[in-house]
Amino acid sequence: MDTRTSKAVKNIAASMLLKGGSIAISLLLVPLTLSYLNEYEYGVWLTLSSVLSWIYILDIGLGNGLRNKLTEAIALDDLKLAKIYVSTTFYSLTFIVIVIYAVFWGIHQCLDWNVILNTDPQKVDDINSIVSIVFAFFCASFVLKTIGNIYMAYQQPAVNDLLLFLGNLVSLILVYICTLIYPGSLEKVAVLFSASPVLVYLVAFPVTFFKYKKIRPSFAFVRLEYLKHLMSLGGQFFIIQISSLIVFMTSNFIISQLFGPAQVTPFNIAFRYFSVVNMGFTIVLTPFWSAVTDAYTKNDMDWIRNTLRKIIVIWIGSVCATILMVIFSSFVYSLWVGKDIMIPFVLSIVCGIYVTIANWNNIFAYMLNGIGKIRLQLYSSIVSGLLFFPLAYYFGEKLGITGVMVAMCSCLFISSVWSPIQFGKILSGKATGIWFK
């Protein structure tokens, strides 16, 4: 086994344990939080966290741009260039956060989040105050989470998974303690959930740059001319992230608007259940993004071909697992969250189809992201983003909450056709024009 593959396998094994732990914690948090809040408040929190998660894409793609460019610098053993990329990214993100925070406070007082989230002010106290507190924590994690991209550039995604695991674990512990001490409070849940990853990153940040001293961010190494290298690729990632966000993150918001916050809960439970397959498959894929960057930089195309064949075999296994999950879904739901929350079986079927398509798309997305050929992905994501809202409202009115998932599947299907064609052309050396951009 070559060094690149060996490193990937070790990270996959470690990530399996860590992501498995994160999945277990997220599953435990659902009944724990539901028992602490009522179904309505829990639906509001899910919707609010989805909306506020949009802040994570506002690094204008710098995180993924850094990941690719830093991997290239490391492959070329150019640590000075690596330090320039890290420094430029870190201080640029800090500036972006300051601007975002200033804009937020400028408009926050004019917004009514009860209207935005379609919530009843009689059932949820002071939602505007909750939003302002949670937003501050999101802004802090916005900069600090950059260290995850650094570990992934070093082909150590398991370390990033460790940080995510610790954040989830801290959330579980704090929420559990809260249930023992305080009566049900949406504000406390929101603060604890959003503060937990910040606490972990605050500890991990100095530890990371003690380990990687030679690329520690320094203002003296900020080079705005290098920002365009990060932005040229990162800007495309940013638009892709925006479009993906529209499809994936606004579903809770649409359901809340169409059917009320309470209906977000059954939709989210089904989505989380089947996301286990997606998360498991992502564990396998994640180490190969930067590994493909390294292989492509060194023109090792045979390794990329062999890796692709192995990943497709794993995808077939994930399809079989998804079918079993659909068959036993009703039984699992009753054990997990009880029988009070009704989840339509047809929703489980469509969720299974969704994760199957999503995993297929991710195979080629990760490969294409690794080699930086993402122009077609950019155009496809824009089309999907534009189609999602009308499809979600149309199918939602026809099929209820299941219709929103049907819309998500429809948007994903576009990429499942062209992405394997493009990657095949690149591997065979026949890619030209838009196929090679």
Tab-separated table of C-alpha atoms in Angstrom:
chain	number	residue	atom	x	y	z
A	1	MET	CA	0.000	0.000	0.000
A	2	ASP	CA	1.466	3.381	-1.012
A	3	THR	CA	2.020	6.161	1.524
A	4	ARG	CA	-0.863	8.298	0.256
A	5	THR	CA	-3.384	5.454	0.458
A	6	SER	CA	-2.029	4.281	3.811
A	7	LYS	CA	-2.504	7.747	5.276
A	8	ALA	CA	-6.041	7.884	3.881
A	9	VAL	CA	-6.937	4.458	5.325
A	10	LYS	CA	-5.624	5.409	8.776
A	11	ASN	CA	-7.641	8.612	8.728
A	12	ILE	CA	-10.754	6.771	7.569
A	13	ALA	CA	-10.411	4.304	10.458
A	14	ALA	CA	-9.951	7.108	12.991
A	15	SER	CA	-12.744	9.149	11.439
A	16	MET	CA	-15.080	6.168	11.586
A	17	LEU	CA	-14.672	6.086	15.355
A	18	LEU	CA	-14.919	9.840	15.788
A	19	LYS	CA	-17.753	10.411	13.335
A	20	GLY	CA	-19.505	7.366	14.786
A	21	GLY	CA	-19.229	9.013	18.181
A	22	SER	CA	-20.537	12.302	16.769
A	23	ILE	CA	-23.465	10.517	15.140
A	24	ALA	CA	-24.271	8.717	18.398
A	25	ILE	CA	-24.155	12.012	20.289
A	26	SER	CA	-26.380	13.766	17.727
A	27	LEU	CA	-28.879	10.908	17.994
A	28	LEU	CA	-28.844	11.132	21.795
A	29	LEU	CA	-29.310	14.890	21.656
A	30	VAL	CA	-32.609	14.574	19.763
A	31	PRO	CA	-34.633	12.815	22.509
A	32	LEU	CA	-32.747	14.719	25.227
A	33	THR	CA	-33.571	18.094	23.673
A	34	LEU	CA	-37.124	17.033	22.816
A	35	SER	CA	-37.684	16.063	26.460
A	36	TYR	CA	-36.316	19.422	27.596
A	37	LEU	CA	-38.188	21.539	25.043
A	38	ASN	CA	-41.585	20.914	23.536
A	39	GLU	CA	-41.982	19.863	19.904
A	40	TYR	CA	-42.777	23.441	18.838
A	41	GLU	CA	-39.694	24.967	20.514
A	42	TYR	CA	-37.496	22.193	19.150
A	43	GLY	CA	-38.765	22.914	15.632
A	44	VAL	CA	-37.979	26.617	16.150
A	45	TRP	CA	-34.432	25.767	17.247
A	46	LEU	CA	-33.870	23.530	14.211
A	47	THR	CA	-35.093	26.281	11.907
A	48	LEU	CA	-33.053	28.981	13.658
A	49	SER	CA	-29.854	26.925	13.617
A	50	SER	CA	-30.351	26.253	9.894
A	51	VAL	CA	-30.700	29.961	9.136
A	52	LEU	CA	-27.725	30.958	11.283
A	53	SER	CA	-25.577	28.193	9.760
A	54	TRP	CA	-25.557	30.304	6.603
A	55	ILE	CA	-22.748	32.298	8.212
A	56	TYR	CA	-20.442	29.327	7.602
A	57	ILE	CA	-20.434	29.898	3.857
A	58	LEU	CA	-19.624	33.577	4.119
A	59	ASP	CA	-15.863	32.958	4.060
A	60	ILE	CA	-16.318	33.481	0.277
A	61	GLY	CA	-14.817	30.044	-0.262
A	62	LEU	CA	-11.533	30.906	1.440
A	63	GLY	CA	-11.646	27.770	3.601
A	64	ASN	CA	-11.732	25.355	0.666
A	65	GLY	CA	-9.438	27.591	-1.355
A	66	LEU	CA	-6.917	27.402	1.491
A	67	ARG	CA	-7.322	23.638	1.676
A	68	ASN	CA	-6.334	23.131	-1.972
A	69	LYS	CA	-3.607	25.776	-2.161
A	70	LEU	CA	-2.050	24.727	1.138
A	71	THR	CA	-2.023	21.080	0.003
A	72	GLU	CA	-0.229	22.123	-3.195
A	73	ALA	CA	2.354	24.139	-1.211
A	74	ILE	CA	2.960	21.209	1.138
A	75	ALA	CA	3.312	18.804	-1.820
A	76	LEU	CA	5.957	21.145	-3.251
A	77	ASP	CA	7.590	21.474	0.214
A	78	ASP	CA	7.251	25.278	0.088
A	79	LEU	CA	6.528	26.198	3.719
A	80	LYS	CA	6.981	29.917	3.129
A	81	LEU	CA	4.187	29.832	0.552
A	82	ALA	CA	2.127	27.729	2.965
A	83	LYS	CA	2.589	30.355	5.709
A	84	ILE	CA	1.537	33.111	3.283
A	85	TYR	CA	-1.659	31.239	2.382
A	86	VAL	CA	-2.509	30.548	6.048
A	87	SER	CA	-1.778	34.118	7.166
A	88	THR	CA	-3.668	35.721	4.286
A	89	THR	CA	-6.692	33.479	4.869
A	90	PHE	CA	-6.764	33.953	8.638
A	91	TYR	CA	-6.574	37.745	8.621
A	92	SER	CA	-8.947	38.061	5.660
A	93	LEU	CA	-11.543	35.974	7.509
A	94	THR	CA	-11.064	38.086	10.634
A	95	PHE	CA	-11.785	41.213	8.605
A	96	ILE	CA	-14.851	39.573	7.038
A	97	VAL	CA	-16.212	38.659	10.479
A	98	ILE	CA	-15.844	42.237	11.712
A	99	VAL	CA	-17.758	43.510	8.677
A	100	ILE	CA	-20.472	40.853	9.027
A	101	TYR	CA	-20.913	41.590	12.722
A	102	ALA	CA	-21.152	45.326	12.089
A	103	VAL	CA	-23.745	44.822	9.340
A	104	PHE	CA	-25.718	42.439	11.540
A	105	TRP	CA	-25.976	44.924	14.384
A	106	GLY	CA	-26.936	47.603	11.919
A	107	ILE	CA	-29.994	45.708	10.703
A	108	HIS	CA	-30.793	43.397	13.635
A	109	GLN	CA	-32.960	45.919	15.473
A	110	CYS	CA	-35.108	46.339	12.374
A	111	LEU	CA	-35.825	42.615	11.967
A	112	ASP	CA	-38.672	40.665	13.528
A	113	TRP	CA	-37.464	37.087	13.825
A	114	ASN	CA	-40.929	35.912	14.812
A	115	VAL	CA	-42.032	36.842	11.297
A	116	ILE	CA	-38.882	35.457	9.632
A	117	LEU	CA	-39.205	32.085	11.391
A	118	ASN	CA	-43.020	32.079	11.409
A	119	THR	CA	-43.095	31.625	15.199
A	120	ASP	CA	-45.781	32.476	17.723
A	121	PRO	CA	-44.383	35.075	20.201
A	122	GLN	CA	-46.711	33.597	22.846
A	123	LYS	CA	-44.886	30.261	22.593
A	124	VAL	CA	-41.300	31.506	22.235
A	125	ASP	CA	-39.911	34.250	24.479
A	126	ASP	CA	-37.643	36.992	23.098
A	127	ILE	CA	-36.497	35.256	19.904
A	128	ASN	CA	-34.573	38.379	18.799
A	129	SER	CA	-32.370	38.198	21.882
A	130	ILE	CA	-31.678	34.499	21.256
A	131	VAL	CA	-30.643	35.228	17.678
A	132	SER	CA	-28.230	37.983	18.710
A	133	ILE	CA	-26.470	35.779	21.285
A	134	VAL	CA	-26.180	32.759	19.019
A	135	PHE	CA	-24.950	34.900	16.116
A	136	ALA	CA	-21.990	36.093	18.189
A	137	PHE	CA	-20.847	32.506	18.762
A	138	PHE	CA	-21.279	31.678	15.089
A	139	CYS	CA	-19.027	34.603	14.182
A	140	ALA	CA	-16.334	33.419	16.587
A	141	SER	CA	-16.335	29.893	15.171
A	142	PHE	CA	-16.293	31.392	11.679
A	143	VAL	CA	-12.588	32.272	12.022
A	144	LEU	CA	-11.493	29.555	14.425
A	145	LYS	CA	-12.769	26.667	12.296
A	146	THR	CA	-10.064	27.494	9.725
A	147	ILE	CA	-7.762	25.109	11.571
A	148	GLY	CA	-9.874	22.223	10.282
A	149	ASN	CA	-8.857	23.089	6.714
A	150	ILE	CA	-5.218	23.083	7.781
A	151	TYR	CA	-5.428	19.529	9.114
A	152	MET	CA	-7.246	18.423	5.963
A	153	ALA	CA	-4.538	20.011	3.820
A	154	TYR	CA	-2.031	17.873	5.734
A	155	GLN	CA	-4.266	14.885	4.866
A	156	GLN	CA	-5.309	14.532	8.519
A	157	PRO	CA	-9.111	14.955	8.346
A	158	ALA	CA	-9.447	12.723	11.412
A	159	VAL	CA	-8.123	15.596	13.541
A	160	ASN	CA	-10.850	17.854	12.158
A	161	ASP	CA	-13.363	15.113	12.982
A	162	LEU	CA	-11.937	14.994	16.512
A	163	LEU	CA	-12.644	18.704	16.949
A	164	LEU	CA	-16.214	18.230	15.714
A	165	PHE	CA	-16.655	15.234	18.024
A	166	LEU	CA	-15.429	17.190	21.042
A	167	GLY	CA	-17.767	20.056	20.166
A	168	ASN	CA	-20.719	17.652	20.053
A	169	LEU	CA	-19.626	15.968	23.271
A	170	VAL	CA	-19.406	19.286	25.103
A	171	SER	CA	-22.890	20.143	23.790
A	172	LEU	CA	-24.303	16.858	25.094
A	173	ILE	CA	-22.735	17.291	28.522
A	174	LEU	CA	-23.808	20.911	28.919
A	175	VAL	CA	-27.371	20.308	27.694
A	176	TYR	CA	-27.728	17.303	30.009
A	177	ILE	CA	-26.519	19.330	32.997
A	178	CYS	CA	-28.930	22.084	31.986
A	179	THR	CA	-31.879	19.651	32.011
A	180	LEU	CA	-31.032	18.734	35.599
A	181	ILE	CA	-30.777	22.298	36.869
A	182	TYR	CA	-33.092	24.559	34.843
A	183	PRO	CA	-36.629	24.264	33.470
A	184	GLY	CA	-37.068	24.043	29.686
A	185	SER	CA	-35.513	27.049	27.946
A	186	LEU	CA	-34.947	27.545	24.223
A	187	GLU	CA	-32.455	30.320	24.969
A	188	LYS	CA	-30.245	28.059	27.109
A	189	VAL	CA	-30.288	25.271	24.508
A	190	ALA	CA	-29.390	27.714	21.724
A	191	VAL	CA	-26.508	29.237	23.691
A	192	LEU	CA	-25.076	25.884	24.790
A	193	PHE	CA	-25.223	24.377	21.310
A	194	SER	CA	-23.563	27.372	19.647
A	195	ALA	CA	-20.973	27.999	22.381
A	196	SER	CA	-19.677	24.421	22.600
A	197	PRO	CA	-17.687	24.319	19.313
A	198	VAL	CA	-16.225	27.759	20.074
A	199	LEU	CA	-14.846	26.476	23.381
A	200	VAL	CA	-13.210	23.527	21.617
A	201	TYR	CA	-11.701	25.676	18.853
A	202	LEU	CA	-10.345	28.191	21.377
A	203	VAL	CA	-8.310	25.385	22.952
A	204	ALA	CA	-7.347	23.760	19.645
A	205	PHE	CA	-6.188	26.939	17.881
A	206	PRO	CA	-2.974	27.555	19.880
A	207	VAL	CA	-2.288	23.806	20.035
A	208	THR	CA	-2.465	23.573	16.231
A	209	PHE	CA	0.038	26.330	15.603
A	210	PHE	CA	2.356	25.066	18.305
A	211	LYS	CA	2.498	21.843	16.275
A	212	TYR	CA	2.795	23.608	12.907
A	213	LYS	CA	4.975	26.542	13.960
A	214	LYS	CA	6.356	27.148	10.472
A	215	ILE	CA	2.934	28.038	9.049
A	216	ARG	CA	1.613	29.942	12.077
A	217	PRO	CA	-0.404	32.954	10.855
A	218	SER	CA	1.502	36.219	10.990
A	219	PHE	CA	0.336	39.626	9.834
A	220	ALA	CA	3.797	40.178	8.316
A	221	PHE	CA	3.121	37.314	5.909
A	222	VAL	CA	-0.229	38.602	4.651
A	223	ARG	CA	-0.007	39.044	0.883
A	224	LEU	CA	-3.076	40.504	-0.758
A	225	GLU	CA	-1.740	39.502	-4.178
A	226	TYR	CA	-2.024	35.866	-3.040
A	227	LEU	CA	-5.619	36.464	-2.037
A	228	LYS	CA	-6.595	36.338	-5.705
A	229	HIS	CA	-5.146	32.801	-5.925
A	230	LEU	CA	-7.296	31.782	-2.978
A	231	MET	CA	-10.267	33.713	-4.310
A	232	SER	CA	-10.116	32.485	-7.912
A	233	LEU	CA	-10.734	28.941	-6.726
A	234	GLY	CA	-12.365	29.906	-3.443
A	235	GLY	CA	-14.813	32.243	-5.164
A	236	GLN	CA	-16.144	29.356	-7.229
A	237	PHE	CA	-16.397	27.229	-4.091
A	238	PHE	CA	-18.300	30.093	-2.479
A	239	ILE	CA	-20.964	30.177	-5.192
A	240	ILE	CA	-21.251	26.391	-5.070
A	241	GLN	CA	-21.665	26.608	-1.300
A	242	ILE	CA	-24.327	29.303	-1.650
A	243	SER	CA	-26.301	27.182	-4.128
A	244	SER	CA	-25.907	24.047	-2.020
A	245	LEU	CA	-26.989	26.025	1.004
A	246	ILE	CA	-30.201	27.029	-0.751
A	247	VAL	CA	-30.982	23.383	-1.458
A	248	PHE	CA	-29.854	21.798	1.809
A	249	MET	CA	-30.168	24.413	4.548
A	250	THR	CA	-33.417	26.169	3.664
A	251	SER	CA	-35.609	23.056	3.737
A	252	ASN	CA	-36.378	23.562	7.449
A	253	PHE	CA	-37.187	27.212	6.769
A	254	ILE	CA	-39.551	26.332	3.890
A	255	ILE	CA	-41.339	23.677	5.955
A	256	SER	CA	-41.736	26.127	8.823
A	257	GLN	CA	-43.262	28.664	6.439
A	258	LEU	CA	-45.564	26.186	4.680
A	259	PHE	CA	-46.637	23.933	7.539
A	260	GLY	CA	-45.460	25.573	10.791
A	261	PRO	CA	-42.407	24.933	13.050
A	262	ALA	CA	-43.873	21.725	14.517
A	263	GLN	CA	-43.602	19.957	11.136
A	264	VAL	CA	-39.867	20.672	11.005
A	265	THR	CA	-39.380	18.071	13.746
A	266	PRO	CA	-40.555	14.894	11.905
A	267	PHE	CA	-38.814	16.030	8.720
A	268	ASN	CA	-35.558	16.640	10.573
A	269	ILE	CA	-35.735	13.327	12.441
A	270	ALA	CA	-36.091	11.386	9.176
A	271	PHE	CA	-33.355	13.472	7.574
A	272	ARG	CA	-30.976	12.871	10.482
A	273	TYR	CA	-31.677	9.142	10.485
A	274	PHE	CA	-30.704	8.727	6.844
A	275	SER	CA	-27.888	11.237	7.119
A	276	VAL	CA	-26.042	8.531	9.022
A	277	VAL	CA	-25.351	6.862	5.651
A	278	ASN	CA	-24.278	10.168	4.132
A	279	MET	CA	-21.982	10.967	7.047
A	280	GLY	CA	-20.472	7.483	6.965
A	281	PHE	CA	-19.748	7.744	3.258
A	282	THR	CA	-18.324	11.239	3.700
A	283	ILE	CA	-15.886	9.794	6.249
A	284	VAL	CA	-14.543	7.576	3.475
A	285	LEU	CA	-14.386	10.407	0.926
A	286	THR	CA	-12.906	13.203	3.040
A	287	PRO	CA	-9.244	12.037	3.124
A	288	PHE	CA	-9.234	11.654	-0.650
A	289	TRP	CA	-9.953	15.325	-1.449
A	290	SER	CA	-6.478	16.482	-0.424
A	291	ALA	CA	-4.944	13.140	-1.440
A	292	VAL	CA	-6.263	13.692	-4.981
A	293	THR	CA	-4.825	17.223	-4.923
A	294	ASP	CA	-1.452	15.756	-3.983
A	295	ALA	CA	-1.686	13.000	-6.650
A	296	TYR	CA	-2.822	15.392	-9.383
A	297	THR	CA	-0.026	17.854	-8.540
A	298	LYS	CA	2.433	14.958	-8.955
A	299	ASN	CA	0.634	13.624	-12.087
A	300	ASP	CA	-0.157	10.259	-10.443
A	301	MET	CA	-3.304	9.514	-12.489
A	302	ASP	CA	-3.148	5.731	-11.988
A	303	TRP	CA	-3.588	6.172	-8.254
A	304	ILE	CA	-6.647	8.360	-8.838
A	305	ARG	CA	-8.222	5.748	-11.177
A	306	ASN	CA	-7.673	2.899	-8.730
A	307	THR	CA	-9.039	4.951	-5.861
A	308	LEU	CA	-12.186	5.851	-7.818
A	309	ARG	CA	-12.960	2.184	-8.536
A	310	LYS	CA	-12.649	1.276	-4.851
A	311	ILE	CA	-14.885	4.149	-3.752
A	312	ILE	CA	-17.639	3.141	-6.201
A	313	VAL	CA	-17.650	-0.364	-4.673
A	314	ILE	CA	-18.104	1.222	-1.233
A	315	TRP	CA	-20.955	3.341	-2.638
A	316	ILE	CA	-22.768	0.164	-3.757
A	317	GLY	CA	-22.467	-1.087	-0.186
A	318	SER	CA	-23.968	2.172	1.090
A	319	VAL	CA	-26.975	1.680	-1.216
A	320	CYS	CA	-27.622	-1.748	0.323
A	321	ALA	CA	-27.385	-0.252	3.824
A	322	THR	CA	-29.845	2.497	2.863
A	323	ILE	CA	-32.414	-0.046	1.650
A	324	LEU	CA	-32.239	-1.842	5.005
A	325	MET	CA	-32.653	1.472	6.819
A	326	VAL	CA	-35.808	2.224	4.848
A	327	ILE	CA	-37.279	-1.191	5.663
A	328	PHE	CA	-36.692	-0.807	9.405
A	329	SER	CA	-37.254	2.967	9.613
A	330	SER	CA	-40.621	2.917	11.414
A	331	PHE	CA	-39.281	0.536	14.056
A	332	VAL	CA	-36.155	2.665	14.588
A	333	TYR	CA	-38.172	5.893	14.897
A	334	SER	CA	-40.391	4.398	17.603
A	335	LEU	CA	-37.362	3.277	19.614
A	336	TRP	CA	-35.503	6.537	19.071
A	337	VAL	CA	-38.077	9.274	19.696
A	338	GLY	CA	-41.201	7.360	20.723
A	339	LYS	CA	-44.522	6.947	18.973
A	340	ASP	CA	-45.913	10.452	19.510
A	341	ILE	CA	-44.111	11.925	16.487
A	342	MET	CA	-45.536	10.500	13.259
A	343	ILE	CA	-43.137	10.186	10.333
A	344	PRO	CA	-44.650	9.088	6.979
A	345	PHE	CA	-43.054	5.944	5.507
A	346	VAL	CA	-42.989	7.603	2.086
A	347	LEU	CA	-40.759	10.316	3.585
A	348	SER	CA	-38.311	7.599	4.634
A	349	ILE	CA	-38.287	6.184	1.094
A	350	VAL	CA	-37.549	9.585	-0.443
A	351	CYS	CA	-34.869	10.279	2.172
A	352	GLY	CA	-33.237	6.990	1.181
A	353	ILE	CA	-33.263	8.034	-2.466
A	354	TYR	CA	-31.817	11.402	-1.503
A	355	VAL	CA	-28.776	10.013	0.356
A	356	THR	CA	-28.127	7.538	-2.474
A	357	ILE	CA	-27.985	10.328	-5.064
A	358	ALA	CA	-26.056	12.626	-2.725
A	359	ASN	CA	-23.363	10.017	-2.064
A	360	TRP	CA	-22.980	9.302	-5.787
A	361	ASN	CA	-22.573	13.016	-6.498
A	362	ASN	CA	-20.081	13.410	-3.660
A	363	ILE	CA	-17.752	10.808	-5.158
A	364	PHE	CA	-17.094	12.995	-8.177
A	365	ALA	CA	-17.483	16.308	-6.361
A	366	TYR	CA	-14.658	15.436	-3.961
A	367	MET	CA	-12.459	14.223	-6.814
A	368	LEU	CA	-13.129	17.321	-8.952
A	369	ASN	CA	-12.694	19.591	-5.934
A	370	GLY	CA	-9.331	17.980	-5.279
A	371	ILE	CA	-8.038	18.769	-8.771
A	372	GLY	CA	-9.715	22.182	-8.844
A	373	LYS	CA	-11.877	21.560	-11.943
A	374	ILE	CA	-15.158	22.903	-10.636
A	375	ARG	CA	-16.568	25.237	-13.291
A	376	LEU	CA	-19.295	22.781	-14.406
A	377	GLN	CA	-20.094	22.117	-10.755
A	378	LEU	CA	-20.451	25.873	-10.337
A	379	TYR	CA	-22.968	26.193	-13.183
A	380	SER	CA	-24.873	23.095	-12.120
A	381	SER	CA	-25.157	24.301	-8.533
A	382	ILE	CA	-26.541	27.655	-9.702
A	383	VAL	CA	-29.218	25.903	-11.751
A	384	SER	CA	-30.095	23.655	-8.795
A	385	GLY	CA	-30.297	26.628	-6.449
A	386	LEU	CA	-32.621	28.500	-8.790
A	387	LEU	CA	-34.881	25.467	-9.245
A	388	PHE	CA	-35.143	24.464	-5.601
A	389	PHE	CA	-37.560	27.088	-4.273
A	390	PRO	CA	-40.236	26.708	-6.969
A	391	LEU	CA	-39.904	22.908	-6.852
A	392	ALA	CA	-40.031	22.850	-3.029
A	393	TYR	CA	-43.187	24.965	-2.907
A	394	TYR	CA	-44.828	23.035	-5.772
A	395	PHE	CA	-44.096	19.551	-4.417
A	396	GLY	CA	-44.671	20.766	-0.863
A	397	GLU	CA	-48.221	21.811	-1.683
A	398	LYS	CA	-48.834	18.508	-3.490
A	399	LEU	CA	-47.093	16.043	-1.137
A	400	GLY	CA	-46.632	17.878	2.184
A	401	ILE	CA	-43.248	17.755	3.921
A	402	THR	CA	-42.239	14.787	1.731
A	403	GLY	CA	-42.526	17.081	-1.275
A	404	VAL	CA	-39.664	19.243	-0.001
A	405	MET	CA	-37.427	16.181	0.005
A	406	VAL	CA	-38.614	15.298	-3.519
A	407	ALA	CA	-37.479	18.766	-4.608
A	408	MET	CA	-34.055	18.163	-3.043
A	409	CYS	CA	-33.705	14.863	-4.931
A	410	SER	CA	-34.698	16.535	-8.199
A	411	CYS	CA	-32.025	19.204	-7.801
A	412	LEU	CA	-29.337	16.670	-6.941
A	413	PHE	CA	-30.095	14.510	-9.970
A	414	ILE	CA	-28.636	17.118	-12.332
A	415	SER	CA	-25.086	16.599	-11.031
A	416	SER	CA	-25.381	12.809	-10.995
A	417	VAL	CA	-25.410	12.833	-14.816
A	418	TRP	CA	-22.656	15.237	-15.888
A	419	SER	CA	-20.081	14.811	-13.068
A	420	PRO	CA	-18.976	11.232	-13.882
A	421	ILE	CA	-18.754	12.211	-17.570
A	422	GLN	CA	-16.468	15.154	-16.781
A	423	PHE	CA	-14.228	13.167	-14.474
A	424	GLY	CA	-13.942	10.368	-17.026
A	425	LYS	CA	-12.832	12.876	-19.654
A	426	ILE	CA	-10.216	14.337	-17.315
A	427	LEU	CA	-8.797	10.926	-16.411
A	428	SER	CA	-8.584	9.905	-20.074
A	429	GLY	CA	-6.957	13.199	-21.070
A	430	LYS	CA	-9.846	14.076	-23.397
A	431	ALA	CA	-11.269	16.964	-21.406
A	432	THR	CA	-11.319	20.277	-23.284
A	433	GLY	CA	-13.136	23.597	-22.948
A	434	ILE	CA	-15.654	23.710	-20.113
A	435	TRP	CA	-14.935	20.044	-19.251
A	436	PHE	CA	-11.389	21.032	-18.178
A	437	LYS	CA	-12.227	24.128	-16.142
